[in-house]
Every structure is written in C-alpha cells, then in structure tokens.
Amino acid sequence: MGELVQFRARDTLESLEFRPKPLLMLPDPSADSRIQSISCASQNRNVELFPISLKAASQCSVDPLASMTTQPLKFPNLVSGLSRNPMYSSQTGLCSRFTPNEWFQKQVKFYNEADCNRYYSERMRSDAVKIMREAEQRIQHSQYDTGRRLGERISDVTFWRNEIASELEKQAQEIEKMQDCKSTVTKAIQDIENPIHVAEECLYHREARKGTELVHDEAEKSLLREVETLKDGQRRLELCLDKCKDQLRNCRISKNQLELDLKNKESALGIDLFCHQINNESRGLQYYSDIEKYDPCVSKPETWAETANRIIQKSQAERTKSRQLRADAEALINRVAQEMWDSWNNSNNSLSRRCSQLVEAKSSLQQHLHKVQQEIFDVERNLELLRKSIADKSYALKVAHTRLEARAHRPDIELCRDNAYLSLQKEIEDIYRQVERMHKSLRDMENQHQRLLRIRNALEHDLALKIDAVYIDKDKVCGLRRAYPVNAMFRF
C-alpha cells in the first residue's frame, strides 16, 4: 500500500513538472466567466487572484512555481494521514491542474499524430505492395529472358553438334579409304621385291665372269640402273606409305577431336536442356552458397564457335589432303610401274649388245676396284662422323627439353607464350630438323655403302670369273630375263 501511494505521488509530481507544448491554441469564451476573484484568510494572510486576459496568457508562458517564496510543495502521505494547511489550499489546487486550453491542444496533437501515422503507414503499405509487384515482374522477366537465351544456346549447340556429327561420318569414311590406299601401297612395295630380286640376281650371275670378260659394261650399268630405279620406286612408295600413315594418323587425331567435341557438346546439350526445362515448381532445387561469384568459364561464345569451326575446318583440310594423297599414290604406282618396265627393257637391250662386246683390261678392273675400295673407306669414315655428330646433338636437345619442361611449371598467368618459349620450340624443331637431315644423309650413305660393296663384289668376281662371262651373259643372265615377273599390282 505504501508503494502504491509513493507511485501515485511520483506521477502527480511528474504531471506538475512536465507540461507538453500545445500544438494549437484556440480561445475559450467561457474562460472569462470561470475566472473569479477568490479571497482566502488564513493565519493573518490574504491571497487574492485577479483574472488575466486569454490573449495575454496565450502569448507568454507563466510558470506557477516561479513566484513561490516558501518551501517546495510536499504531497501528503495517504497512509499516515494528511496534515491540511488551509493557507495554501487555493494555490495548491491551481498549480496541480491543466487549463482547458492545454487539454484541448493535447487532444488536437494526438489527432494530428494519429492522422500522420495512419497516412505514413498507408503510404508504406502501398510502397511495399508496389515493390513486391515490381520484384515479381522483374524476376519473371529475368527468368523468361534466361530461358530464351538457354533456348538460343541449345539451338547453337545443336547446330554445331549436327555439323560435327556429319563431319565425323565423312572423316570415318575417308579413314576407311585411306586404309585401303595404305594397303595398296604396301602391296605395291612388296610386289617390287621380285623384280629387284631378279635384277640383283642377274648382277650376281654376271659377277661370275673371269679374266678380261669381267667389265663394268653398259649391261651392268643398265642392271644397276634397273636396281636403282626399282629401289628408288620402292623408296618413293615407302615415302608415300609413310605419308599415308601420317595422314591416317592425322585423320584419326582429327576424328578423335571430333568425337571428343561431339561428346562434350552432347553433355552440354543435355545440361542445357535440363536447365531449360526446370522451373519454380521443379523438384530437387536447392541453394548453392556464393555460386554467382564462382566463374568456371574458360571460353566466350566467339571463341567457342571459333573452336568448333576450327575443328571442322581442320577435319575438312585433313580430308582434302587425304583425297589428294590417295590420288598421288595412285599416280605414283602407275609411274613406278612404267619406270620398271622401261628399265627392264633397257637392261635387256644392253645385255643383248654386251654379248658381242666382252673386252676389258684387267688393270682397268683393278683400278676400278681400288677406287671403289677407297670410296668405301671414305664412306665408312663419314658414316662414323655422322653417327658421332648425331649423338652429340642429343645434349643440346636435352638442354632445350629441360628448359621447356622447367618453364612449364610457371604458376598461373606467368605461364606465358613469350619469346623465350617460342625460341625454345623453334630450337627443338631446328634440332629435330637437323638431326633428320643427318639421319637422311646417313641412310643415303649407308645405301651407297651397300651399293659400293655390291660393285666391289662385282669387280672381284669379274676378275676371278672372267672366263665364264659369255656363258653367264648368254645362258644364265639372258635366260633369267626372258619373262618379266608381272603381278596383279602392275599391269602393262
């Protein structure tokens, strides 16, 4: 009960100390009639109240506590009792009340605040509805635009997928044709072995001549040219076969690229179709934190289309090269066949003439034998020099490879195709080119070494078996060359 009395006394004190400033002051006509003079007599002291005009009260704010000279007002304790003091009763009653005008201004203030807050709340609700509608429209438009762009992307991927599939089918057919061409060239190379064997067999038989009959005559030269022609044709066919193998490998590489790109486009097309079909009601939707900040893309639409176009163009170029190579191989086979036939006829004519010209001096044969032996020695020495030079190039190649491999471990953007990288590539290619040239020269010198050995053997046999030269030329050699070893590959 004591706490309740203290709480009410504190509320009364706060009502005296805090008076809100009125929002609107309106004159009250009944105020003048309610203000009267009041006289009070208490303990030899009179208090009189004089009326104040309402206009003057509205212009100045009067603090009723400012004129007090006595002790501050103490509120009675409702529990212990109230000690009344009639002397201050009238003044106390006046100071603890609000004027009617202040009460009216307070109500007007509450009305104005309520109207303002209602208006502000209505405007906020209207703005919220507008924001929700705009957000829904924007999201629907963005989703529609994304779906439309996904449809365009599906059309592009489908177009390039069809182009690559068509090119892949054509490339597969060209690979089959190139395999047939490779088999044909391989068969042609094998079919030359028999004419080469016959020509070399004739040379070996003619080496059985003795004495002055063993000469390096026109017939032998024709045989050697025939062997050289046959081997040259075989070598050209082998080169053509190597080209066919390389072209077949390139076609397969291009086919592999087409298959890989087709597989990638099939996968991308499936993903885009899935993305194009899902909507807000689809199942399995979920959040992925910061997925919009992750950019795994490695290409742009221009580079993507350019890559697909480049793969197709490369395949078309390889198919064009393959068709041209097949035509060249067929022409080469016909040309080699004609050269074989011409060399065969020339060798036969030379042997026929040589049968009546079997004169040669032994000294001339020895001189030729010495020259051939010296040349063989020089070739063998050059062969050793070439092999050593080729072996020495491995160190420079290792250095270039080590540099290129070490620079391949540069991090991120530092992995730049700079001048040093291009120089290393050029250096390696140049080393390979030079080594290939030396290998080619080595093969040529080895072939020449073998030919020189055969010539040396021919001269030695000619010195030992010159007596049997006529028998060898007429019976053995000419009898062996009565029929040309024609096969199914070369038709005349």
Tab-separated table of C-alpha atoms in Angstrom:
chain	number	residue	atom	x	y	z
A	1	MET	CA	0.000	0.000	0.000
A	2	GLY	CA	2.881	2.339	0.776
A	3	GLU	CA	4.446	1.590	-2.633
A	4	LEU	CA	1.144	2.439	-4.363
A	5	VAL	CA	0.919	5.789	-2.573
A	6	GLN	CA	4.501	6.652	-3.472
A	7	PHE	CA	3.890	5.720	-7.147
A	8	ARG	CA	0.800	7.969	-7.367
A	9	ALA	CA	2.660	10.834	-5.668
A	10	ARG	CA	5.511	10.485	-8.156
A	11	ASP	CA	3.028	10.570	-11.092
A	12	THR	CA	1.461	13.729	-9.672
A	13	LEU	CA	4.880	15.390	-9.344
A	14	GLU	CA	5.787	14.464	-12.933
A	15	SER	CA	2.478	15.965	-14.135
A	16	LEU	CA	3.435	19.205	-12.463
A	17	GLU	CA	7.000	19.345	-13.766
A	18	PHE	CA	6.349	18.295	-17.410
A	19	ARG	CA	3.754	20.077	-19.495
A	20	PRO	CA	3.831	19.461	-23.275
A	21	LYS	CA	3.767	22.464	-25.519
A	22	PRO	CA	0.373	22.714	-27.195
A	23	LEU	CA	0.209	22.274	-30.987
A	24	LEU	CA	-2.753	24.643	-31.424
A	25	MET	CA	-4.047	27.421	-29.070
A	26	LEU	CA	-7.723	28.285	-29.507
A	27	PRO	CA	-9.614	30.908	-27.383
A	28	ASP	CA	-12.239	29.579	-24.962
A	29	PRO	CA	-15.192	32.063	-24.477
A	30	SER	CA	-16.254	30.516	-21.208
A	31	ALA	CA	-12.808	31.048	-19.631
A	32	ASP	CA	-13.556	34.678	-18.586
A	33	SER	CA	-16.719	33.718	-16.764
A	34	ARG	CA	-14.968	30.887	-14.878
A	35	ILE	CA	-12.142	33.100	-13.629
A	36	GLN	CA	-13.256	34.879	-10.444
A	37	SER	CA	-11.590	36.651	-7.583
A	38	ILE	CA	-11.003	34.401	-4.683
A	39	SER	CA	-10.043	35.675	-1.252
A	40	CYS	CA	-8.779	33.489	1.464
A	41	ALA	CA	-7.900	34.418	5.000
A	42	SER	CA	-5.690	32.143	6.909
A	43	GLN	CA	-3.417	32.954	9.795
A	44	ASN	CA	-3.328	36.734	9.276
A	45	ARG	CA	-2.593	36.446	5.460
A	46	ASN	CA	-4.927	37.068	2.478
A	47	VAL	CA	-4.410	35.689	-1.102
A	48	GLU	CA	-6.259	37.323	-3.987
A	49	LEU	CA	-6.458	36.053	-7.626
A	50	PHE	CA	-7.060	38.519	-10.424
A	51	PRO	CA	-8.326	37.469	-13.863
A	52	ILE	CA	-5.848	37.571	-16.751
A	53	SER	CA	-6.889	38.117	-20.292
A	54	LEU	CA	-6.806	34.972	-22.533
A	55	LYS	CA	-4.760	36.788	-25.179
A	56	ALA	CA	-2.014	37.651	-22.739
A	57	ALA	CA	-1.983	34.061	-21.433
A	58	SER	CA	-1.552	32.685	-24.907
A	59	GLN	CA	1.393	34.999	-25.692
A	60	CYS	CA	3.514	34.227	-22.637
A	61	SER	CA	4.031	31.067	-20.677
A	62	VAL	CA	3.649	31.539	-16.937
A	63	ASP	CA	5.387	29.199	-14.556
A	64	PRO	CA	3.210	28.964	-11.465
A	65	LEU	CA	6.151	27.842	-9.366
A	66	ALA	CA	8.305	30.848	-10.280
A	67	SER	CA	6.583	33.228	-7.752
A	68	MET	CA	6.750	30.798	-4.851
A	69	THR	CA	8.929	32.014	-1.961
A	70	THR	CA	8.084	29.293	0.518
A	71	GLN	CA	9.349	25.713	0.758
A	72	PRO	CA	8.689	23.321	-2.110
A	73	LEU	CA	5.312	21.673	-2.132
A	74	LYS	CA	5.202	18.325	-0.279
A	75	PHE	CA	2.467	15.841	-1.137
A	76	PRO	CA	0.742	14.168	1.773
A	77	ASN	CA	1.209	10.539	2.680
A	78	LEU	CA	-2.132	8.899	2.165
A	79	VAL	CA	-1.284	6.101	4.603
A	80	SER	CA	-0.176	8.118	7.675
A	81	GLY	CA	-2.630	10.850	7.131
A	82	LEU	CA	-2.805	14.348	5.684
A	83	SER	CA	-1.993	17.472	7.683
A	84	ARG	CA	-4.069	20.113	5.987
A	85	ASN	CA	-2.905	23.664	5.620
A	86	PRO	CA	-5.790	25.921	4.596
A	87	MET	CA	-3.338	28.723	3.889
A	88	TYR	CA	-2.008	27.118	0.712
A	89	SER	CA	-5.006	25.114	-0.380
A	90	SER	CA	-6.155	27.532	-3.103
A	91	GLN	CA	-2.641	27.974	-4.533
A	92	THR	CA	-2.025	24.210	-4.447
A	93	GLY	CA	-5.273	23.451	-6.289
A	94	LEU	CA	-4.427	25.936	-9.039
A	95	CYS	CA	-0.881	24.654	-9.645
A	96	SER	CA	-1.854	20.941	-9.875
A	97	ARG	CA	-4.299	21.390	-12.779
A	98	PHE	CA	-4.082	21.923	-16.582
A	99	THR	CA	-6.036	24.599	-18.266
A	100	PRO	CA	-8.866	23.572	-20.610
A	101	ASN	CA	-6.986	25.097	-23.486
A	102	GLU	CA	-3.969	22.859	-22.804
A	103	TRP	CA	-6.257	19.842	-22.605
A	104	PHE	CA	-7.802	20.783	-25.967
A	105	GLN	CA	-4.367	21.334	-27.535
A	106	LYS	CA	-3.225	17.933	-26.275
A	107	GLN	CA	-6.199	16.229	-27.908
A	108	VAL	CA	-5.566	18.061	-31.168
A	109	LYS	CA	-1.951	16.932	-31.004
A	110	PHE	CA	-2.997	13.311	-30.549
A	111	TYR	CA	-5.390	13.593	-33.504
A	112	ASN	CA	-2.737	15.117	-35.728
A	113	GLU	CA	-0.188	12.455	-34.759
A	114	ALA	CA	-2.701	9.679	-35.406
A	115	ASP	CA	-3.572	11.125	-38.840
A	116	CYS	CA	0.083	11.499	-39.771
A	117	ASN	CA	0.978	7.974	-38.687
A	118	ARG	CA	-2.019	6.498	-40.485
A	119	TYR	CA	-1.097	8.337	-43.660
A	120	TYR	CA	2.543	7.260	-43.346
A	121	SER	CA	1.508	3.658	-42.678
A	122	GLU	CA	-0.836	3.597	-45.689
A	123	ARG	CA	1.906	5.017	-47.895
A	124	MET	CA	4.369	2.406	-46.615
A	125	ARG	CA	1.888	-0.401	-47.300
A	126	SER	CA	1.283	0.936	-50.811
A	127	ASP	CA	5.025	1.179	-51.460
A	128	ALA	CA	5.576	-2.359	-50.152
A	129	VAL	CA	2.896	-3.752	-52.472
A	130	LYS	CA	4.393	-1.828	-55.374
A	131	ILE	CA	7.891	-3.138	-54.567
A	132	MET	CA	6.591	-6.703	-54.367
A	133	ARG	CA	4.862	-6.386	-57.741
A	134	GLU	CA	7.916	-4.835	-59.389
A	135	ALA	CA	10.181	-7.535	-57.915
A	136	GLU	CA	7.854	-10.288	-59.168
A	137	GLN	CA	7.682	-8.737	-62.642
A	138	ARG	CA	11.455	-8.264	-62.837
A	139	ILE	CA	12.185	-11.803	-61.644
A	140	GLN	CA	9.664	-13.272	-64.090
A	141	HIS	CA	11.129	-11.207	-66.926
A	142	SER	CA	14.698	-12.221	-65.979
A	143	GLN	CA	13.679	-15.869	-65.774
A	144	TYR	CA	11.941	-15.648	-69.162
A	145	ASP	CA	14.956	-13.926	-70.698
A	146	THR	CA	17.278	-16.578	-69.256
A	147	GLY	CA	15.051	-19.336	-70.642
A	148	ARG	CA	15.019	-17.657	-74.050
A	149	ARG	CA	18.802	-17.378	-74.059
A	150	LEU	CA	19.092	-21.012	-72.971
A	151	GLY	CA	16.898	-21.905	-75.951
A	152	GLU	CA	19.167	-19.934	-78.263
A	153	ARG	CA	22.185	-21.670	-76.761
A	154	ILE	CA	20.537	-25.063	-77.285
A	155	SER	CA	19.937	-24.158	-80.930
A	156	ASP	CA	23.583	-23.152	-81.382
A	157	VAL	CA	24.898	-26.288	-79.673
A	158	THR	CA	22.507	-28.462	-81.703
A	159	PHE	CA	23.670	-26.852	-84.951
A	160	TRP	CA	27.367	-27.377	-84.202
A	161	ARG	CA	26.613	-30.862	-82.853
A	162	ASN	CA	24.990	-31.798	-86.162
A	163	GLU	CA	27.835	-30.256	-88.154
A	164	ILE	CA	30.431	-32.160	-86.152
A	165	ALA	CA	28.459	-35.412	-86.414
A	166	SER	CA	28.240	-35.021	-90.200
A	167	GLU	CA	31.940	-34.226	-90.452
A	168	LEU	CA	32.729	-37.175	-88.183
A	169	GLU	CA	30.880	-39.539	-90.504
A	170	LYS	CA	32.713	-38.173	-93.547
A	171	GLN	CA	36.021	-38.434	-91.734
A	172	ALA	CA	35.321	-42.072	-90.842
A	173	GLN	CA	34.630	-42.869	-94.499
A	174	GLU	CA	37.822	-41.100	-95.557
A	175	ILE	CA	39.812	-43.074	-92.976
A	176	GLU	CA	38.498	-46.310	-94.455
A	177	LYS	CA	39.519	-45.205	-97.954
A	178	MET	CA	42.938	-44.160	-96.689
A	179	GLN	CA	43.393	-47.553	-95.046
A	180	ASP	CA	42.608	-49.193	-98.390
A	181	CYS	CA	45.134	-46.891	-100.084
A	182	LYS	CA	47.709	-47.773	-97.444
A	183	SER	CA	47.136	-51.476	-98.081
A	184	THR	CA	47.505	-50.897	-101.834
A	185	VAL	CA	50.803	-49.048	-101.446
A	186	THR	CA	52.089	-51.706	-99.055
A	187	LYS	CA	51.203	-54.400	-101.585
A	188	ALA	CA	52.970	-52.432	-104.336
A	189	ILE	CA	56.127	-52.186	-102.226
A	190	GLN	CA	56.057	-55.921	-101.648
A	191	ASP	CA	55.487	-56.596	-105.355
A	192	ILE	CA	58.660	-54.696	-106.295
A	193	GLU	CA	60.733	-57.137	-104.284
A	194	ASN	CA	60.517	-59.809	-107.001
A	195	PRO	CA	61.816	-57.578	-109.886
A	196	ILE	CA	64.551	-56.286	-107.583
A	197	HIS	CA	65.469	-59.840	-106.725
A	198	VAL	CA	65.659	-60.756	-110.436
A	199	ALA	CA	67.787	-57.714	-111.305
A	200	GLU	CA	70.147	-58.330	-108.418
A	201	GLU	CA	70.308	-61.995	-109.299
A	202	CYS	CA	71.441	-61.019	-112.790
A	203	LEU	CA	74.156	-58.852	-111.308
A	204	TYR	CA	75.288	-61.701	-109.118
A	205	HIS	CA	75.410	-64.077	-112.079
A	206	ARG	CA	77.432	-61.624	-114.110
A	207	GLU	CA	79.875	-61.357	-111.265
A	208	ALA	CA	80.881	-64.917	-112.026
A	209	ARG	CA	82.790	-63.840	-115.130
A	210	LYS	CA	86.529	-64.188	-115.045
A	211	GLY	CA	89.547	-62.502	-116.552
A	212	THR	CA	89.113	-59.772	-119.089
A	213	GLU	CA	85.465	-60.620	-119.574
A	214	LEU	CA	84.544	-59.097	-116.280
A	215	VAL	CA	83.902	-55.438	-117.141
A	216	HIS	CA	81.675	-52.661	-115.841
A	217	ASP	CA	79.825	-52.537	-119.120
A	218	GLU	CA	76.629	-50.972	-120.306
A	219	ALA	CA	74.662	-54.082	-119.461
A	220	GLU	CA	75.816	-53.963	-115.895
A	221	LYS	CA	75.059	-50.297	-115.718
A	222	SER	CA	71.608	-50.985	-117.046
A	223	LEU	CA	71.119	-53.607	-114.398
A	224	LEU	CA	72.356	-51.241	-111.751
A	225	ARG	CA	70.078	-48.528	-113.055
A	226	GLU	CA	67.276	-51.004	-113.043
A	227	VAL	CA	68.018	-51.910	-109.461
A	228	GLU	CA	68.356	-48.234	-108.629
A	229	THR	CA	65.105	-47.481	-110.417
A	230	LEU	CA	63.348	-50.295	-108.638
A	231	LYS	CA	64.748	-49.273	-105.286
A	232	ASP	CA	64.014	-45.654	-105.999
A	233	GLY	CA	60.445	-46.574	-106.875
A	234	GLN	CA	60.291	-48.679	-103.750
A	235	ARG	CA	61.718	-45.824	-101.718
A	236	ARG	CA	59.182	-43.388	-103.170
A	237	LEU	CA	56.418	-45.833	-102.432
A	238	GLU	CA	57.745	-46.192	-98.893
A	239	LEU	CA	57.750	-42.415	-98.552
A	240	CYS	CA	54.224	-42.385	-99.888
A	241	LEU	CA	53.373	-45.112	-97.388
A	242	ASP	CA	54.855	-43.004	-94.598
A	243	LYS	CA	52.779	-40.070	-95.781
A	244	CYS	CA	49.718	-42.297	-95.821
A	245	LYS	CA	50.473	-43.408	-92.282
A	246	ASP	CA	50.998	-39.823	-91.172
A	247	GLN	CA	47.865	-38.693	-92.944
A	248	LEU	CA	45.949	-41.611	-91.488
A	249	ARG	CA	47.235	-40.664	-88.040
A	250	ASN	CA	46.236	-37.033	-88.605
A	251	CYS	CA	42.797	-38.128	-89.766
A	252	ARG	CA	42.418	-40.256	-86.670
A	253	ILE	CA	43.557	-37.364	-84.495
A	254	SER	CA	41.005	-35.148	-86.197
A	255	LYS	CA	38.402	-37.874	-85.756
A	256	ASN	CA	39.306	-38.128	-82.084
A	257	GLN	CA	38.925	-34.373	-81.696
A	258	LEU	CA	35.558	-34.533	-83.431
A	259	GLU	CA	34.427	-37.383	-81.202
A	260	LEU	CA	35.608	-35.583	-78.075
A	261	ASP	CA	33.959	-32.323	-79.121
A	262	LEU	CA	30.786	-34.197	-80.075
A	263	LYS	CA	30.768	-35.899	-76.682
A	264	ASN	CA	31.282	-32.563	-74.927
A	265	LYS	CA	28.515	-30.942	-76.933
A	266	GLU	CA	26.174	-33.847	-76.206
A	267	SER	CA	26.890	-33.439	-72.498
A	268	ALA	CA	26.488	-29.645	-72.651
A	269	LEU	CA	23.283	-30.051	-74.652
A	270	GLY	CA	21.853	-32.406	-72.039
A	271	ILE	CA	22.724	-29.987	-69.232
A	272	ASP	CA	21.238	-27.011	-71.127
A	273	LEU	CA	18.065	-28.993	-71.892
A	274	PHE	CA	17.771	-29.852	-68.208
A	275	CYS	CA	18.307	-26.194	-67.242
A	276	HIS	CA	15.783	-25.076	-69.873
A	277	GLN	CA	13.110	-27.460	-68.576
A	278	ILE	CA	13.299	-26.733	-64.853
A	279	ASN	CA	11.076	-24.038	-63.323
A	280	ASN	CA	9.991	-22.768	-59.917
A	281	GLU	CA	7.885	-25.892	-59.303
A	282	SER	CA	10.625	-28.375	-60.251
A	283	ARG	CA	11.881	-30.866	-57.694
A	284	GLY	CA	15.455	-31.001	-56.423
A	285	LEU	CA	16.025	-27.229	-56.333
A	286	GLN	CA	18.426	-26.039	-53.662
A	287	TYR	CA	20.748	-23.197	-52.671
A	288	TYR	CA	24.448	-23.057	-53.524
A	289	SER	CA	26.335	-20.525	-51.460
A	290	ASP	CA	28.111	-17.808	-53.495
A	291	ILE	CA	27.604	-19.758	-56.741
A	292	GLU	CA	27.157	-16.475	-58.627
A	293	LYS	CA	30.674	-15.389	-57.590
A	294	TYR	CA	32.287	-18.570	-58.979
A	295	ASP	CA	33.183	-18.301	-62.670
A	296	PRO	CA	34.379	-21.634	-64.135
A	297	CYS	CA	34.039	-20.488	-67.767
A	298	VAL	CA	37.088	-20.917	-69.991
A	299	SER	CA	35.744	-19.527	-73.266
A	300	LYS	CA	33.473	-16.934	-74.777
A	301	PRO	CA	30.724	-17.504	-77.365
A	302	GLU	CA	33.027	-16.187	-80.088
A	303	THR	CA	35.954	-18.402	-79.112
A	304	TRP	CA	33.601	-21.353	-78.565
A	305	ALA	CA	32.146	-21.102	-82.059
A	306	GLU	CA	35.589	-20.422	-83.490
A	307	THR	CA	36.946	-23.559	-81.802
A	308	ALA	CA	34.168	-25.748	-83.196
A	309	ASN	CA	34.608	-24.179	-86.639
A	310	ARG	CA	38.370	-24.673	-86.442
A	311	ILE	CA	37.948	-28.351	-85.572
A	312	ILE	CA	35.601	-28.841	-88.519
A	313	GLN	CA	37.869	-26.910	-90.878
A	314	LYS	CA	40.850	-28.929	-89.711
A	315	SER	CA	38.957	-32.144	-90.388
A	316	GLN	CA	37.934	-30.889	-93.810
A	317	ALA	CA	41.531	-29.921	-94.561
A	318	GLU	CA	42.727	-33.365	-93.482
A	319	ARG	CA	40.112	-34.997	-95.693
A	320	THR	CA	41.226	-32.843	-98.608
A	321	LYS	CA	44.842	-33.802	-98.004
A	322	SER	CA	43.806	-37.434	-97.751
A	323	ARG	CA	41.969	-37.335	-101.085
A	324	GLN	CA	44.927	-35.616	-102.729
A	325	LEU	CA	47.319	-38.139	-101.212
A	326	ARG	CA	45.241	-41.050	-102.475
A	327	ALA	CA	45.274	-39.569	-105.965
A	328	ASP	CA	49.049	-39.003	-105.743
A	329	ALA	CA	49.572	-42.560	-104.528
A	330	GLU	CA	47.629	-43.993	-107.436
A	331	ALA	CA	49.560	-41.834	-109.901
A	332	LEU	CA	52.846	-42.813	-108.227
A	333	ILE	CA	52.038	-46.520	-108.523
A	334	ASN	CA	51.365	-46.128	-112.257
A	335	ARG	CA	54.524	-44.071	-112.767
A	336	VAL	CA	56.683	-46.571	-110.877
A	337	ALA	CA	55.212	-49.398	-112.958
A	338	GLN	CA	56.080	-47.582	-116.194
A	339	GLU	CA	59.610	-46.862	-114.993
A	340	MET	CA	60.066	-50.502	-114.025
A	341	TRP	CA	59.005	-51.626	-117.480
A	342	ASP	CA	61.316	-49.124	-119.230
A	343	SER	CA	64.300	-50.089	-117.072
A	344	TRP	CA	63.576	-53.761	-117.699
A	345	ASN	CA	63.617	-53.218	-121.491
A	346	ASN	CA	66.792	-51.103	-121.319
A	347	SER	CA	68.591	-53.773	-119.316
A	348	ASN	CA	67.568	-56.464	-121.789
A	349	ASN	CA	68.815	-54.427	-124.772
A	350	SER	CA	72.124	-53.682	-123.052
A	351	LEU	CA	72.686	-57.346	-122.286
A	352	SER	CA	71.979	-58.270	-125.884
A	353	ARG	CA	74.594	-55.810	-127.078
A	354	ARG	CA	77.070	-56.844	-124.436
A	355	CYS	CA	77.043	-60.412	-125.557
A	356	SER	CA	79.177	-59.352	-128.575
A	357	GLN	CA	81.421	-56.947	-126.606
A	358	LEU	CA	83.281	-58.781	-123.888
A	359	VAL	CA	86.610	-56.921	-123.807
A	360	GLU	CA	88.115	-55.241	-120.825
A	361	ALA	CA	91.561	-54.973	-119.371
A	362	LYS	CA	92.472	-56.384	-116.004
A	363	SER	CA	94.289	-53.216	-114.972
A	364	SER	CA	91.182	-51.201	-115.619
A	365	LEU	CA	89.257	-53.572	-113.400
A	366	GLN	CA	91.869	-53.276	-110.645
A	367	GLN	CA	91.806	-49.508	-110.922
A	368	HIS	CA	88.066	-49.508	-110.536
A	369	LEU	CA	88.338	-51.904	-107.644
A	370	HIS	CA	90.844	-49.631	-105.872
A	371	LYS	CA	88.641	-46.599	-106.340
A	372	VAL	CA	85.644	-48.442	-105.082
A	373	GLN	CA	87.588	-49.644	-102.034
A	374	GLN	CA	88.799	-46.111	-101.280
A	375	GLU	CA	85.311	-44.791	-101.629
A	376	ILE	CA	84.036	-47.467	-99.271
A	377	PHE	CA	86.661	-46.446	-96.724
A	378	ASP	CA	85.735	-42.778	-97.054
A	379	VAL	CA	82.048	-43.594	-96.752
A	380	GLU	CA	82.633	-45.671	-93.631
A	381	ARG	CA	84.669	-42.850	-92.117
A	382	ASN	CA	81.941	-40.358	-92.960
A	383	LEU	CA	79.374	-42.736	-91.520
A	384	GLU	CA	81.223	-42.783	-88.215
A	385	LEU	CA	81.485	-38.982	-88.258
A	386	LEU	CA	77.762	-38.690	-88.986
A	387	ARG	CA	76.826	-41.098	-86.185
A	388	LYS	CA	79.021	-39.200	-83.723
A	389	SER	CA	77.548	-35.871	-84.860
A	390	ILE	CA	74.021	-37.222	-84.415
A	391	ALA	CA	74.879	-38.487	-80.938
A	392	ASP	CA	76.342	-35.103	-79.987
A	393	LYS	CA	73.074	-33.363	-80.843
A	394	SER	CA	71.339	-35.181	-78.004
A	395	TYR	CA	72.966	-32.916	-75.402
A	396	ALA	CA	71.602	-29.733	-76.979
A	397	LEU	CA	68.214	-31.419	-77.327
A	398	LYS	CA	68.244	-32.421	-73.644
A	399	VAL	CA	69.080	-28.844	-72.641
A	400	ALA	CA	66.204	-27.455	-74.717
A	401	HIS	CA	63.790	-30.094	-73.414
A	402	THR	CA	64.861	-29.429	-69.800
A	403	ARG	CA	64.363	-25.688	-70.234
A	404	LEU	CA	60.971	-26.137	-71.831
A	405	GLU	CA	59.852	-28.605	-69.156
A	406	ALA	CA	61.083	-26.332	-66.328
A	407	ARG	CA	59.220	-23.331	-67.785
A	408	ALA	CA	56.069	-25.431	-67.987
A	409	HIS	CA	55.883	-25.270	-64.148
A	410	ARG	CA	55.414	-21.490	-64.039
A	411	PRO	CA	52.339	-20.585	-61.923
A	412	ASP	CA	49.048	-19.160	-63.204
A	413	ILE	CA	49.379	-16.190	-65.523
A	414	GLU	CA	53.167	-16.496	-65.602
A	415	LEU	CA	52.670	-19.450	-67.950
A	416	CYS	CA	53.071	-17.088	-70.903
A	417	ARG	CA	53.831	-17.910	-74.504
A	418	ASP	CA	56.714	-15.441	-74.560
A	419	ASN	CA	59.646	-15.123	-76.929
A	420	ALA	CA	61.715	-17.496	-74.813
A	421	TYR	CA	59.034	-20.166	-75.140
A	422	LEU	CA	58.803	-19.671	-78.903
A	423	SER	CA	62.583	-19.673	-79.166
A	424	LEU	CA	62.781	-22.974	-77.268
A	425	GLN	CA	60.179	-24.509	-79.540
A	426	LYS	CA	61.999	-23.215	-82.596
A	427	GLU	CA	65.297	-24.528	-81.209
A	428	ILE	CA	63.859	-28.010	-80.648
A	429	GLU	CA	62.297	-28.054	-84.105
A	430	ASP	CA	65.563	-26.925	-85.641
A	431	ILE	CA	67.465	-29.653	-83.770
A	432	TYR	CA	64.973	-32.257	-84.937
A	433	ARG	CA	65.222	-30.912	-88.485
A	434	GLN	CA	68.996	-31.025	-88.480
A	435	VAL	CA	69.047	-34.490	-86.929
A	436	GLU	CA	66.531	-35.659	-89.509
A	437	ARG	CA	68.716	-34.285	-92.276
A	438	MET	CA	71.725	-36.054	-90.828
A	439	HIS	CA	69.723	-39.263	-90.466
A	440	LYS	CA	68.632	-38.989	-94.084
A	441	SER	CA	72.208	-38.392	-95.155
A	442	LEU	CA	73.239	-41.343	-93.012
A	443	ARG	CA	70.666	-43.576	-94.672
A	444	ASP	CA	71.715	-42.410	-98.095
A	445	MET	CA	75.354	-43.023	-97.293
A	446	GLU	CA	74.532	-46.461	-95.907
A	447	ASN	CA	72.633	-47.269	-99.093
A	448	GLN	CA	75.526	-46.015	-101.147
A	449	HIS	CA	77.874	-48.051	-98.983
A	450	GLN	CA	75.853	-51.132	-99.741
A	451	ARG	CA	75.882	-50.349	-103.445
A	452	LEU	CA	79.635	-49.819	-103.362
A	453	LEU	CA	80.035	-53.147	-101.644
A	454	ARG	CA	77.993	-54.795	-104.349
A	455	ILE	CA	80.089	-53.104	-107.043
A	456	ARG	CA	83.265	-54.214	-105.313
A	457	ASN	CA	81.971	-57.732	-105.179
A	458	ALA	CA	81.052	-57.494	-108.834
A	459	LEU	CA	84.576	-56.345	-109.772
A	460	GLU	CA	86.184	-59.047	-107.659
A	461	HIS	CA	84.005	-61.706	-109.166
A	462	ASP	CA	84.713	-60.278	-112.597
A	463	LEU	CA	88.440	-60.639	-112.064
A	464	ALA	CA	88.041	-64.206	-110.803
A	465	LEU	CA	85.457	-65.464	-113.251
A	466	LYS	CA	86.081	-63.583	-116.488
A	467	ILE	CA	86.309	-66.785	-118.427
A	468	ASP	CA	82.686	-67.652	-117.735
A	469	ALA	CA	81.430	-64.215	-118.825
A	470	VAL	CA	79.935	-65.322	-122.107
A	471	TYR	CA	78.231	-68.300	-120.568
A	472	ILE	CA	76.867	-66.163	-117.803
A	473	ASP	CA	75.626	-63.355	-120.079
A	474	LYS	CA	74.003	-65.556	-122.699
A	475	ASP	CA	72.730	-68.547	-120.828
A	476	LYS	CA	72.259	-67.517	-117.240
A	477	VAL	CA	71.522	-63.806	-117.418
A	478	CYS	CA	69.538	-63.643	-120.635
A	479	GLY	CA	67.764	-66.879	-119.801
A	480	LEU	CA	66.730	-65.476	-116.443
A	481	ARG	CA	65.274	-62.341	-118.017
A	482	ARG	CA	63.153	-63.971	-120.684
A	483	ALA	CA	59.988	-63.368	-118.652
A	484	TYR	CA	59.197	-60.292	-116.570
A	485	PRO	CA	57.831	-61.059	-113.089
A	486	VAL	CA	54.449	-59.401	-113.615
A	487	ASN	CA	51.981	-59.473	-110.726
A	488	ALA	CA	48.435	-58.382	-110.113
A	489	MET	CA	49.510	-54.944	-108.909
A	490	PHE	CA	51.317	-53.771	-112.060
A	491	ARG	CA	49.565	-54.410	-115.358
A	492	PHE	CA	51.044	-53.354	-118.696
